[in-house]
XYZ file of C-alpha atoms in Angstrom:
701
model
C 81.380 55.816 81.083
C 81.954 57.744 78.279
C 85.249 59.463 77.059
C 86.745 62.655 78.911
C 85.400 65.797 77.518
C 87.090 68.339 74.929
C 89.293 70.546 75.762
C 86.949 73.477 75.080
C 84.454 72.051 77.218
C 86.673 72.290 79.993
C 87.239 76.041 79.555
C 83.919 76.699 79.339
C 82.959 74.686 82.262
C 86.032 76.410 84.096
C 84.426 79.637 83.490
C 81.176 78.529 84.888
C 82.383 77.365 88.054
C 84.547 80.376 88.527
C 81.626 82.725 88.025
C 79.710 80.855 90.269
C 82.662 80.961 92.745
C 82.840 84.749 92.653
C 78.818 85.159 91.756
C 79.560 87.054 88.719
C 76.436 87.058 86.893
C 77.467 88.037 83.026
C 75.606 86.831 79.901
C 78.661 85.717 77.994
C 79.159 84.382 74.399
C 80.314 80.873 74.375
C 82.446 80.718 71.570
C 86.210 79.891 72.027
C 87.369 83.561 70.821
C 84.758 85.198 73.340
C 85.612 82.776 76.219
C 89.173 83.796 76.134
C 88.082 87.643 76.186
C 85.881 87.005 79.260
C 88.972 85.202 81.048
C 90.943 88.224 80.350
C 88.208 90.359 81.299
C 87.757 89.163 84.582
C 91.764 88.955 84.995
C 92.805 90.276 88.579
C 95.194 92.637 87.125
C 92.427 94.329 84.740
C 90.223 94.506 87.810
C 92.659 96.317 90.077
C 93.788 98.712 86.679
C 90.178 99.724 86.568
C 89.923 100.323 90.593
C 93.290 102.433 90.030
C 91.888 104.408 87.227
C 88.584 105.364 89.185
C 90.701 106.092 92.220
C 92.933 108.480 89.802
C 89.674 109.702 88.847
C 88.253 110.904 91.875
C 91.653 112.267 93.313
C 91.363 114.605 90.328
C 89.057 117.084 92.880
C 92.449 117.507 95.122
C 94.043 119.716 92.112
C 91.017 120.905 90.648
C 89.699 124.397 91.769
C 89.094 124.648 94.811
C 92.407 122.714 95.149
C 94.533 121.362 97.733
C 97.263 121.505 95.488
C 96.390 123.655 92.299
C 97.307 122.224 88.633
C 96.669 123.696 85.328
C 93.349 123.211 83.601
C 95.299 121.451 81.028
C 97.482 118.979 82.960
C 94.101 117.719 85.083
C 92.064 117.752 81.651
C 94.592 115.234 80.396
C 94.725 113.197 83.454
C 90.663 112.522 83.025
C 90.924 112.054 79.493
C 93.225 109.079 79.995
C 90.845 107.657 82.691
C 87.875 108.113 80.482
C 89.746 106.520 77.505
C 90.641 103.487 79.974
C 86.851 103.442 81.125
C 85.890 103.490 77.043
C 88.478 100.497 76.502
C 86.788 98.532 79.667
C 83.049 98.975 78.229
C 84.645 97.950 74.525
C 86.071 94.919 76.244
C 82.693 94.057 77.845
C 80.970 94.669 74.554
C 82.767 91.998 72.885
C 82.144 89.820 75.566
C 78.487 89.733 75.766
C 75.819 89.924 72.554
C 75.103 93.432 71.486
C 71.577 92.952 72.254
C 72.269 92.168 75.732
C 74.683 94.905 76.116
C 72.396 97.858 75.535
C 69.786 96.072 77.518
C 71.860 96.489 80.752
C 71.427 99.696 82.662
C 74.992 99.905 84.023
C 76.423 100.085 80.780
C 74.295 102.793 79.821
C 75.209 104.614 82.797
C 78.901 104.285 82.146
C 78.579 105.333 78.767
C 76.326 108.564 79.710
C 79.087 109.599 82.531
C 81.885 109.149 79.961
C 79.832 111.373 77.528
C 78.643 114.171 80.028
C 82.281 114.097 81.494
C 83.629 115.013 78.077
C 81.136 117.725 77.315
C 81.555 119.122 81.007
C 85.238 119.308 80.315
C 84.819 121.036 76.730
C 82.252 123.660 78.263
C 84.640 124.214 81.199
C 87.465 124.449 79.301
C 86.067 126.905 76.884
C 84.358 129.371 79.509
C 87.811 129.364 81.708
C 89.561 130.300 78.611
C 87.144 133.174 77.817
C 87.290 134.268 80.992
C 83.824 133.395 82.111
C 82.741 131.715 85.311
C 82.484 128.036 85.114
C 81.276 124.983 87.087
C 82.576 121.199 87.031
C 78.951 119.940 87.030
C 80.330 116.359 86.040
C 82.306 115.559 89.154
C 79.363 114.476 91.137
C 79.117 111.632 88.407
C 82.693 110.353 89.251
C 81.734 108.251 92.354
C 78.950 106.458 90.522
C 81.597 104.599 88.192
C 82.314 102.653 91.322
C 78.580 101.517 91.617
C 78.017 100.657 87.973
C 81.378 98.781 86.877
C 80.998 95.118 86.518
C 83.341 94.683 89.901
C 80.500 96.846 91.922
C 78.052 94.065 92.720
C 78.354 94.547 96.477
C 78.065 98.443 96.129
C 74.870 97.966 93.929
C 73.440 95.361 96.686
C 73.821 98.355 99.101
C 72.027 100.651 97.352
C 69.322 97.958 96.637
C 68.790 97.603 100.218
C 68.602 101.534 100.703
C 65.956 101.384 98.110
C 64.208 98.439 99.133
C 63.893 100.052 103.024
C 63.053 103.565 101.610
C 59.263 103.291 101.363
C 59.049 102.117 105.013
C 61.585 104.431 106.402
C 59.347 106.996 104.375
C 56.589 106.164 106.738
C 58.101 106.696 109.833
C 60.316 109.485 108.938
C 56.875 111.281 108.174
C 55.332 110.935 111.282
C 58.654 111.543 113.249
C 58.623 114.719 111.233
C 54.828 115.305 112.372
C 55.961 114.809 115.696
C 58.692 117.634 115.346
C 56.379 119.895 114.007
C 53.452 119.564 117.017
C 56.304 119.706 119.573
C 57.585 122.799 117.596
C 54.195 124.754 117.769
C 53.913 124.126 121.462
C 57.306 125.181 122.112
C 56.308 128.338 120.210
C 53.284 129.027 122.546
C 55.057 128.086 125.508
C 58.314 130.158 125.060
C 57.826 132.281 122.492
C 56.021 135.466 124.224
C 58.071 135.190 127.602
C 60.919 137.127 126.432
C 63.495 134.198 127.069
C 67.058 134.799 125.568
C 69.743 132.049 124.443
C 73.427 131.993 125.760
C 74.491 134.378 122.582
C 71.507 136.885 123.464
C 69.321 135.998 120.936
C 65.284 135.457 121.268
C 64.501 132.102 122.256
C 62.070 129.937 120.349
C 60.361 132.846 118.458
C 60.624 131.716 115.000
C 58.981 129.051 114.176
C 61.536 127.376 111.539
C 64.209 127.807 113.914
C 62.393 125.838 116.601
C 62.045 123.006 114.391
C 65.719 122.952 113.228
C 66.536 123.319 116.827
C 64.187 120.340 118.019
C 65.583 118.304 115.190
C 69.121 118.659 116.147
C 67.708 118.026 119.744
C 67.046 114.040 118.467
C 70.914 113.799 117.660
C 71.399 115.127 121.509
C 74.098 117.486 119.607
C 72.704 120.856 121.601
C 71.745 119.146 124.505
C 71.204 120.426 127.383
C 71.840 123.885 125.933
C 68.337 124.353 124.152
C 66.931 123.383 127.034
C 68.173 125.454 129.705
C 66.934 129.066 129.039
C 63.297 127.561 129.759
C 64.689 125.443 132.526
C 66.394 128.190 134.165
C 62.936 130.146 133.972
C 60.931 127.441 135.425
C 61.812 123.981 136.326
C 58.376 122.490 135.255
C 59.115 123.344 131.518
C 62.027 120.613 131.674
C 58.958 118.105 131.382
C 58.569 119.110 127.800
C 62.058 118.524 126.701
C 62.112 115.054 128.517
C 58.784 114.228 126.876
C 60.145 115.220 123.776
C 63.388 113.390 123.820
C 61.954 110.191 125.039
C 59.199 110.249 122.480
C 61.597 111.462 119.488
C 65.274 110.467 120.259
C 64.680 107.068 122.059
C 61.400 105.803 120.560
C 61.303 107.431 116.771
C 65.155 106.630 116.292
C 64.802 103.001 117.741
C 61.662 102.402 115.479
C 63.974 103.621 112.519
C 66.396 101.052 113.353
C 64.158 98.175 113.554
C 62.177 99.075 110.190
C 65.628 99.510 108.298
C 66.640 95.938 110.162
C 63.573 94.296 109.357
C 63.369 95.290 105.814
C 66.982 94.748 104.986
C 67.046 91.132 106.361
C 63.723 90.456 104.540
C 65.156 91.583 101.373
C 68.391 90.652 101.802
C 67.313 87.021 102.754
C 65.405 86.675 99.197
C 68.593 88.585 97.339
C 70.613 85.680 98.803
C 68.197 83.242 97.648
C 68.251 84.148 94.226
C 72.237 84.614 94.204
C 72.666 81.337 95.395
C 70.081 79.903 92.921
C 71.801 81.614 90.122
C 75.083 80.170 91.559
C 73.664 76.647 91.529
C 72.696 77.521 87.656
C 75.793 78.282 86.631
C 77.078 75.005 88.380
C 74.347 72.851 86.561
C 75.359 74.377 83.345
C 79.313 73.385 83.954
C 77.879 69.813 85.114
C 76.048 69.729 81.999
C 79.046 70.297 79.875
C 81.313 67.452 81.822
C 78.525 65.257 82.464
C 78.901 61.270 81.652
C 76.447 58.422 81.404
C 76.570 55.074 81.922
C 73.662 53.164 80.901
C 70.208 54.132 82.028
C 71.969 55.952 85.042
C 72.025 59.217 85.989
C 74.830 61.721 84.683
C 77.873 61.820 86.618
C 81.280 63.820 86.374
C 84.505 61.382 86.916
C 87.166 62.308 88.983
C 89.458 62.776 86.307
C 87.233 65.451 85.104
C 86.717 66.990 88.202
C 90.467 67.189 88.987
C 91.297 68.866 85.586
C 88.378 71.263 85.977
C 89.685 72.530 89.618
C 92.893 73.038 88.394
C 91.754 75.093 85.570
C 89.800 77.197 88.186
C 91.944 77.229 90.838
C 95.980 76.662 89.378
C 97.327 77.116 92.548
C 95.534 74.838 94.771
C 97.731 71.788 96.286
C 97.146 67.943 95.151
C 96.322 67.481 99.013
C 93.904 70.226 99.153
C 92.503 69.302 95.688
C 92.102 65.372 97.046
C 90.357 66.649 100.394
C 87.630 68.514 98.417
C 87.147 65.318 95.972
C 86.863 63.014 99.226
C 84.198 65.440 100.466
C 82.300 65.284 97.426
C 82.534 61.660 96.884
C 81.506 60.727 100.237
C 80.589 57.191 98.939
C 83.905 56.548 96.954
C 82.301 55.472 93.932
C 84.700 57.596 92.061
C 82.308 59.864 90.593
C 79.776 62.399 91.399
C 76.494 63.470 90.873
C 74.743 66.861 90.191
C 74.059 67.488 94.099
C 77.625 67.007 95.067
C 79.086 68.888 92.095
C 77.211 72.254 92.636
C 78.896 72.383 95.861
C 81.972 72.683 94.478
C 81.815 76.704 94.348
C 81.351 76.517 98.064
C 83.984 74.230 98.694
C 86.479 76.483 96.790
C 85.262 79.545 98.747
C 86.156 78.024 102.096
C 89.343 79.345 103.109
C 91.824 76.599 104.242
C 95.679 76.449 104.985
C 96.957 73.095 104.237
C 100.078 72.377 106.365
C 102.041 69.200 105.799
C 103.011 67.396 108.882
C 107.070 67.836 109.075
C 109.263 66.459 111.609
C 111.344 69.215 113.832
C 114.889 69.652 112.156
C 116.257 68.842 115.576
C 114.641 65.553 115.212
C 116.367 64.878 112.155
C 119.831 66.304 113.116
C 120.290 65.393 116.573
C 117.828 62.598 117.237
C 119.486 61.567 120.399
C 119.424 64.965 121.995
C 115.752 65.740 120.951
C 113.925 62.540 121.873
C 116.002 62.530 125.389
C 113.621 62.500 128.413
C 114.474 66.069 129.483
C 114.035 67.332 126.158
C 110.290 65.445 125.729
C 109.572 67.119 128.892
C 110.400 70.833 127.725
C 108.133 69.769 124.681
C 105.237 68.677 126.841
C 105.685 71.976 129.183
C 105.441 74.351 126.151
C 102.703 72.398 124.610
C 100.541 72.520 127.663
C 97.983 75.289 128.030
C 99.529 75.959 131.209
C 102.325 77.474 129.537
C 100.006 79.910 127.093
C 98.171 80.822 130.190
C 101.181 81.762 132.207
C 102.361 83.932 129.274
C 98.859 85.475 129.011
C 99.331 86.401 132.952
C 102.957 88.088 131.982
C 101.122 89.769 129.411
C 98.604 91.527 131.837
C 101.175 92.232 134.079
C 103.361 93.626 131.487
C 100.221 95.971 130.552
C 99.950 97.405 134.155
C 103.786 98.073 134.105
C 103.524 100.127 130.739
C 101.131 102.294 132.297
C 103.508 103.029 135.383
C 105.846 105.842 135.326
C 108.536 105.169 133.067
C 111.050 107.445 134.805
C 111.045 105.074 137.632
C 114.544 102.996 137.034
C 112.823 99.381 138.585
C 110.000 99.775 136.261
C 112.403 100.453 133.375
C 114.385 97.430 134.327
C 111.217 95.460 134.638
C 110.758 96.415 131.025
C 113.998 94.534 130.184
C 112.788 91.318 132.012
C 109.590 91.133 130.257
C 111.564 91.208 127.027
C 113.541 88.499 127.914
C 110.716 86.599 129.154
C 108.919 87.077 125.581
C 112.397 86.210 124.082
C 112.475 82.779 126.042
C 108.956 82.115 125.002
C 109.896 82.265 121.370
C 113.231 80.344 121.825
C 111.267 77.477 123.558
C 108.478 77.382 120.921
C 110.942 76.937 118.135
C 112.208 74.318 120.120
C 108.991 72.449 120.552
C 107.223 73.242 117.259
C 108.260 72.829 113.774
C 109.931 76.201 112.659
C 107.779 76.534 109.355
C 104.669 75.817 111.384
C 105.498 78.231 113.597
C 106.249 80.793 111.242
C 103.347 80.463 109.033
C 100.583 82.720 107.888
C 97.966 82.014 110.336
C 100.216 81.895 113.445
C 99.870 85.767 113.597
C 101.435 86.251 117.444
C 104.570 84.067 116.418
C 105.417 86.242 113.691
C 104.322 89.438 115.488
C 106.986 88.464 118.230
C 109.636 87.762 115.950
C 109.595 90.777 114.502
C 109.760 92.639 117.670
C 112.859 90.798 118.498
C 114.420 91.662 115.261
C 113.788 95.311 116.102
C 115.469 95.189 119.229
C 118.895 94.682 117.407
C 118.332 98.497 116.076
C 120.376 100.732 118.636
C 117.830 103.823 117.704
C 116.013 104.430 121.011
C 112.607 105.546 118.970
C 112.554 102.020 117.407
C 112.746 100.393 120.738
C 110.191 102.722 122.072
C 107.572 101.596 119.178
C 108.710 98.015 120.235
C 107.198 98.827 123.968
C 104.185 100.398 122.100
C 103.416 97.351 119.848
C 103.661 94.796 122.971
C 100.445 96.159 124.051
C 98.835 94.246 121.192
C 99.601 91.091 122.716
C 96.511 91.611 124.967
C 94.365 90.746 122.227
C 95.987 87.423 122.293
C 94.639 87.191 125.777
C 91.034 88.347 124.815
C 91.288 85.669 121.993
C 91.446 83.185 124.173
C 88.036 84.000 125.917
C 85.129 82.106 123.766
C 82.513 84.956 123.667
C 85.350 87.324 122.968
C 86.718 85.304 120.498
C 83.482 85.131 118.653
C 82.959 89.040 118.520
C 86.308 89.268 117.166
C 85.827 86.790 114.629
C 82.513 88.342 113.768
C 84.496 91.767 113.086
C 87.067 89.790 110.734
C 84.370 88.180 108.554
C 82.296 91.366 108.242
C 85.576 92.980 107.006
C 85.140 92.930 103.423
C 81.554 94.275 103.816
C 82.944 97.259 105.649
C 84.714 97.787 102.872
C 81.560 97.993 100.713
C 79.645 100.256 102.969
C 83.273 102.267 103.000
C 82.953 102.662 99.032
C 78.960 103.379 99.741
C 80.250 106.453 102.232
C 82.717 107.561 99.714
C 80.080 107.856 96.984
C 77.804 109.679 99.097
C 80.516 112.038 100.880
C 81.885 112.680 97.166
C 78.530 113.743 95.839
C 77.787 115.964 99.025
C 81.663 117.576 98.617
C 81.293 118.251 95.284
C 77.973 120.163 95.615
C 79.074 121.491 98.874
C 82.312 122.992 97.282
C 80.487 124.740 94.493
C 77.644 125.742 96.940
C 80.276 127.254 100.059
C 83.728 127.673 98.793
C 85.273 130.745 99.935
C 82.540 131.379 102.165
C 84.283 130.714 105.267
C 88.586 131.237 105.792
C 90.863 129.676 107.969
C 93.918 131.934 109.622
C 97.020 130.636 110.837
C 97.372 131.093 114.797
C 99.772 133.889 114.227
C 97.931 135.580 111.970
C 96.966 139.305 112.323
C 94.143 139.639 110.275
C 90.814 141.231 111.769
C 88.986 139.206 109.914
C 90.066 136.041 111.577
C 87.787 136.971 114.724
C 84.891 135.934 112.248
C 86.339 133.561 110.276
C 86.414 135.739 107.141
C 82.812 136.268 107.111
C 81.002 138.823 108.747
C 78.041 136.983 109.583
C 79.878 134.995 112.025
C 80.901 137.868 114.059
C 80.461 136.894 117.935
C 79.002 133.401 116.861
C 79.776 130.100 118.862
C 81.861 129.007 115.304
C 83.919 131.720 115.377
C 84.822 131.844 119.252
C 85.744 128.021 119.070
C 87.938 128.606 116.028
C 85.624 126.287 113.840
C 86.981 128.094 110.738
C 88.653 124.974 109.234
C 85.619 123.614 108.815
C 84.733 124.540 105.485
C 84.414 123.341 101.746
C 87.182 125.498 100.339
C 88.591 122.176 98.938
C 87.903 118.271 98.972
C 90.038 117.316 101.817
C 88.306 119.640 104.181
C 84.766 119.079 102.666
C 85.270 115.140 103.888
C 86.673 116.008 107.159
C 83.593 118.615 107.690
C 81.184 115.619 106.295
C 82.820 113.106 108.903
C 82.037 115.598 111.747
C 78.669 115.956 110.515
C 78.424 111.920 110.659
C 79.620 112.070 114.254
C 76.723 114.571 114.901
C 78.498 116.113 117.948
C 78.356 119.933 117.701
C 77.006 119.658 114.156
C 74.447 122.509 115.067
C 77.420 124.900 116.112
C 79.221 123.731 113.013
C 76.681 124.479 110.614
C 73.470 126.080 111.679
C 75.160 128.822 113.368
C 77.590 129.328 110.417
C 74.790 129.632 107.468
C 71.705 131.283 108.573
C 69.929 130.918 105.457
C 67.183 127.944 105.713
C 67.757 126.662 102.284
C 71.398 126.093 103.095
C 70.606 124.295 106.277
C 68.367 122.080 104.262
C 71.679 120.501 102.226
C 73.210 119.654 105.708
C 69.626 118.017 106.998
C 69.624 115.991 103.731
C 73.173 114.589 104.692
C 72.008 113.845 107.938
C 69.050 111.974 107.148
C 70.972 110.002 104.059
C 74.018 108.999 106.075
C 73.309 108.962 109.845
C 69.721 107.831 109.666
C 69.622 105.559 106.555
C 73.020 104.380 105.653
C 74.596 103.814 109.105
C 71.490 101.911 110.296
C 71.420 99.953 107.303
C 75.181 99.191 108.364
C 74.076 98.395 111.986
C 71.661 95.787 110.551
C 74.095 93.880 108.848
C 76.370 93.822 111.766
C 73.480 92.581 114.018
C 72.615 90.029 111.491
C 76.249 88.949 111.376
C 76.775 89.006 114.969
C 73.611 86.581 115.464
C 74.819 84.209 113.016
C 78.132 83.958 114.818
C 76.814 83.432 118.085
C 74.145 80.825 116.788
C 76.388 78.921 114.170
C 79.883 77.502 114.778
C 80.741 76.186 111.448
C 78.785 75.434 108.042
C 78.039 72.396 107.162
C 81.062 72.009 104.361
C 83.299 73.360 107.063
C 82.433 70.572 109.354
C 82.528 67.923 106.550
C 86.150 69.043 105.597
C 87.242 68.769 109.278
C 85.378 65.146 109.288
C 87.475 63.983 106.308
C 90.567 64.975 107.640
C 90.289 63.134 110.592
C 88.677 59.994 108.668
C 91.312 59.779 105.953
C 94.393 60.692 108.225
C 96.002 62.862 105.551
C 98.866 63.559 107.840
C 97.809 67.180 107.224
C 96.235 70.003 109.557
C 93.929 72.493 107.994
C 93.185 75.831 109.710
C 89.756 77.226 108.877
C 90.358 81.090 108.444
C 87.760 83.237 110.218
C 86.375 84.977 107.006
C 85.326 84.257 103.297
C 86.867 84.630 100.210
C 83.938 86.524 99.125
C 81.003 88.900 100.631
C 78.443 86.640 99.211
C 80.131 83.596 101.158
C 79.444 85.340 104.231
C 75.579 86.174 102.999
C 75.045 82.891 102.256
C 76.251 81.627 105.462
C 74.208 83.741 107.394
C 70.946 82.396 105.335
C 72.294 78.719 105.106
C 69.276 77.412 106.938
C 66.843 78.984 104.783
C 68.338 77.186 101.532
C 67.256 74.247 100.144
C 70.485 72.397 99.029
C 68.688 70.948 95.789
C 67.036 74.091 94.549
C 68.750 74.926 90.978
C 66.078 77.294 89.597
C 66.777 75.713 86.297
C 63.686 74.584 83.577
C 62.465 71.405 83.356
C 62.937 71.257 79.771
C 66.707 71.944 80.110
C 68.792 70.033 77.206
C 72.600 70.047 78.109
C 73.301 68.544 74.827
C 71.828 72.012 73.116
C 74.360 74.807 72.677
C 71.920 77.448 73.038
C 70.833 76.137 76.397
C 74.717 76.686 77.539
C 74.186 79.959 79.007
C 71.320 82.004 80.980
C 69.932 85.507 81.347
C 70.675 87.694 84.126
C 68.293 87.262 86.930
C 66.096 90.467 87.506
C 67.686 91.260 90.735
C 70.773 92.083 89.437
C 69.753 95.279 87.743
C 69.778 98.597 89.060
C-alpha cells in the first residue's frame, strides 16, 4: 500500500467530509489559503455571530417608529450600520473562499448585496426626510428577514420556501375551485336572504351586499363566525340551515381536506427528490475525499487505510473518543481487512451524524471502598430489587397517585402531610438508585429523570415557601416518565423530539412571514386603533379611539390592544389571526374597507392554508417513519458491533439527529441506492481540477 497522504490532502479531505456531514454545498477553491479561510468561514462562532447580528437587526423594529421603546433615529441608524457592516464582512469573506465568477452567479449573494445596498439607500433617504420635517417610511425593513433566507446557513429555510414554491401550482388550482364555490354560494345567499329584511345581531342588514357575503362565507370556512352568521336565517326558517350545512360540508370539510392532501402529496414528492439530490451531493463530496486519500495495492480497487481514516476522523471531529472512533471503524471495516473501499468510506458522514453517547463501564465506588459490604447477600438483593422492572412500575404507580393528590385540596392537613410522604419516597428512590447504579452513569446527560430528581431535592433545602411550591409543581413533569414507558406513546414523544430542529426551521419561516406582514401593517394601520388603560376616563375609550368602531363588537369586547401600533402588538395580532378564532371580529369589524380586508385574507392564505399545511405534511411523514421504522441500518450495525466486540461500553442512541438533513435522509432511506454516488465516469482523482464540483441545481433559489 502506498505511503500515507500529505498533510494538505488530509485538510482537503476533512473539509469534504465536514461538508458532507452538514450538507454544505459551497464551491470553494482548493488552495491551502482558501481552505483555511473556508474552515474559518464555517466556524461555529462566526455562524452564531451572524445570527446574533441578524437578531439585532430584526429587533431594531422595537425601537423604531412606531416603537415599543423609542430611541433617537441616529442610535438605531448606527446599530443598523454596524449590522450591515457585519453582513458585508461576511459576504467579502465568502467571496475570498469561492471563485469570483461563481460568487456573482449565486442568487443568494446577489440578494444579500441588494438588501445591504437598499437598506443604506433607505437609511439616507429616511434620515434626510426626517431631518427636513417631512413624512418618511422605512420601506427597507421588510427586507430584513430575507437575510435569514439567503445566508449560507439558511439551507433549511430555503428548502421550506422551495416546498411552498413547488406546491403553489397545485394549490392554486384547488384554491380557484374553492373560490368558485364560495362565489357561487355567495350568489345563492344574496338571492335567498337579501330581500327578506333580516338583521344581524348588531342590527345591520343581513346578506344584502355581495362582497360582504363573500367575506362572511370565507370566514365561515374557518368556523370563526359559526353559528353567528347562520342564526338570522335559521331563526327565520329552519329550512335555511340546510344551505349553511351544505356550504360547510363542501368548503370546510372537503376543500380544506383537499388542500392538505394536495400539499402533502406535492410536498412529499418534491421533498423526496430533493433528499435524493442532497444525498447524491453528500456522497459526491465523500467520493472526492476518498479520491484524495485513496491508496492502491497492485491492480486491486483503491482503498483507504485505517491510519488515514483515523487521522481524517480526528480532523473532522476532534472531540470524538478513541472508543467511539474504533466502534465506527469496526462498522466500516466489517471484514477486518485494515482498509475500506469507496462504499464503506462514503458511510462515514452518516455514521458521524448518528448521535451516540459512549459510556465506559465503571465499578461502583462502594464496590472498591467496601467490597465486603457491597458484595454481601443483602446488598446484592437490594441492587437486584432496584434494577428490576417491578421497582420502576411501583414508582410509576406512586407518581400517578401523587398526581391525584396534587389535584386535591391543599388546605386539607392530611393531604399536605401526604405530599411530604411522597417527597420522602422520591428521596428514597434516589438513594436506592445511587446505591445500585454507578453515580456517574446515574447523573449522565441522557438520564434526564435522574438529574431532574436530584435538582428537586437540592431545592428542598431552600427555606423559601415559593421554591417549595415550584418543586411541587415540577413533580408533575414526572408523569411524562410514565407516558414514556408505553411503547406507542414513546414513539409519539420520539417523533416530537426528532422534528424539533425542523420545528425551528418552520419557526424561522413563520418569523419571516410575520415580520414582513408586521412591517407592512404598521405602515398601513399604525394609530388607527388606540388602547386605553382600564382606569382611563377618555370618552374615546368606548370605540378604541376610532369613531368607525362605535358600537362594534371589536370595541365591546375590548379588542383595542389588537393593533399595529408597534412590532410586539403586531406579532401578537398576527398570531391571533393564525389561530383564526374570532378573527372576523378582530379585523373585519375593525376595518370596513374591502381593500384593507384583502391584506388580512392574504395573510390567512399564506400562513394558515399554505405554511401550516406544509408543516402538517412534514409532521405526518415523520410520524409515518417513526411508526414503521425502528432504527436505521447504520444504527443497527452500531448496536450489533458493540455486542460482538464486547467493548465494555454501552451506547445510547439519542432520539434525534445532529442535522435536519439526517432526519430527511432517514425518512426516505428505503428509496435511496447506497451505491448511487452521482459521479462522472471520467472522473480522475489525480487531476486537481476534479477535486471540486459545482453546486447542484436544487440549491438555487
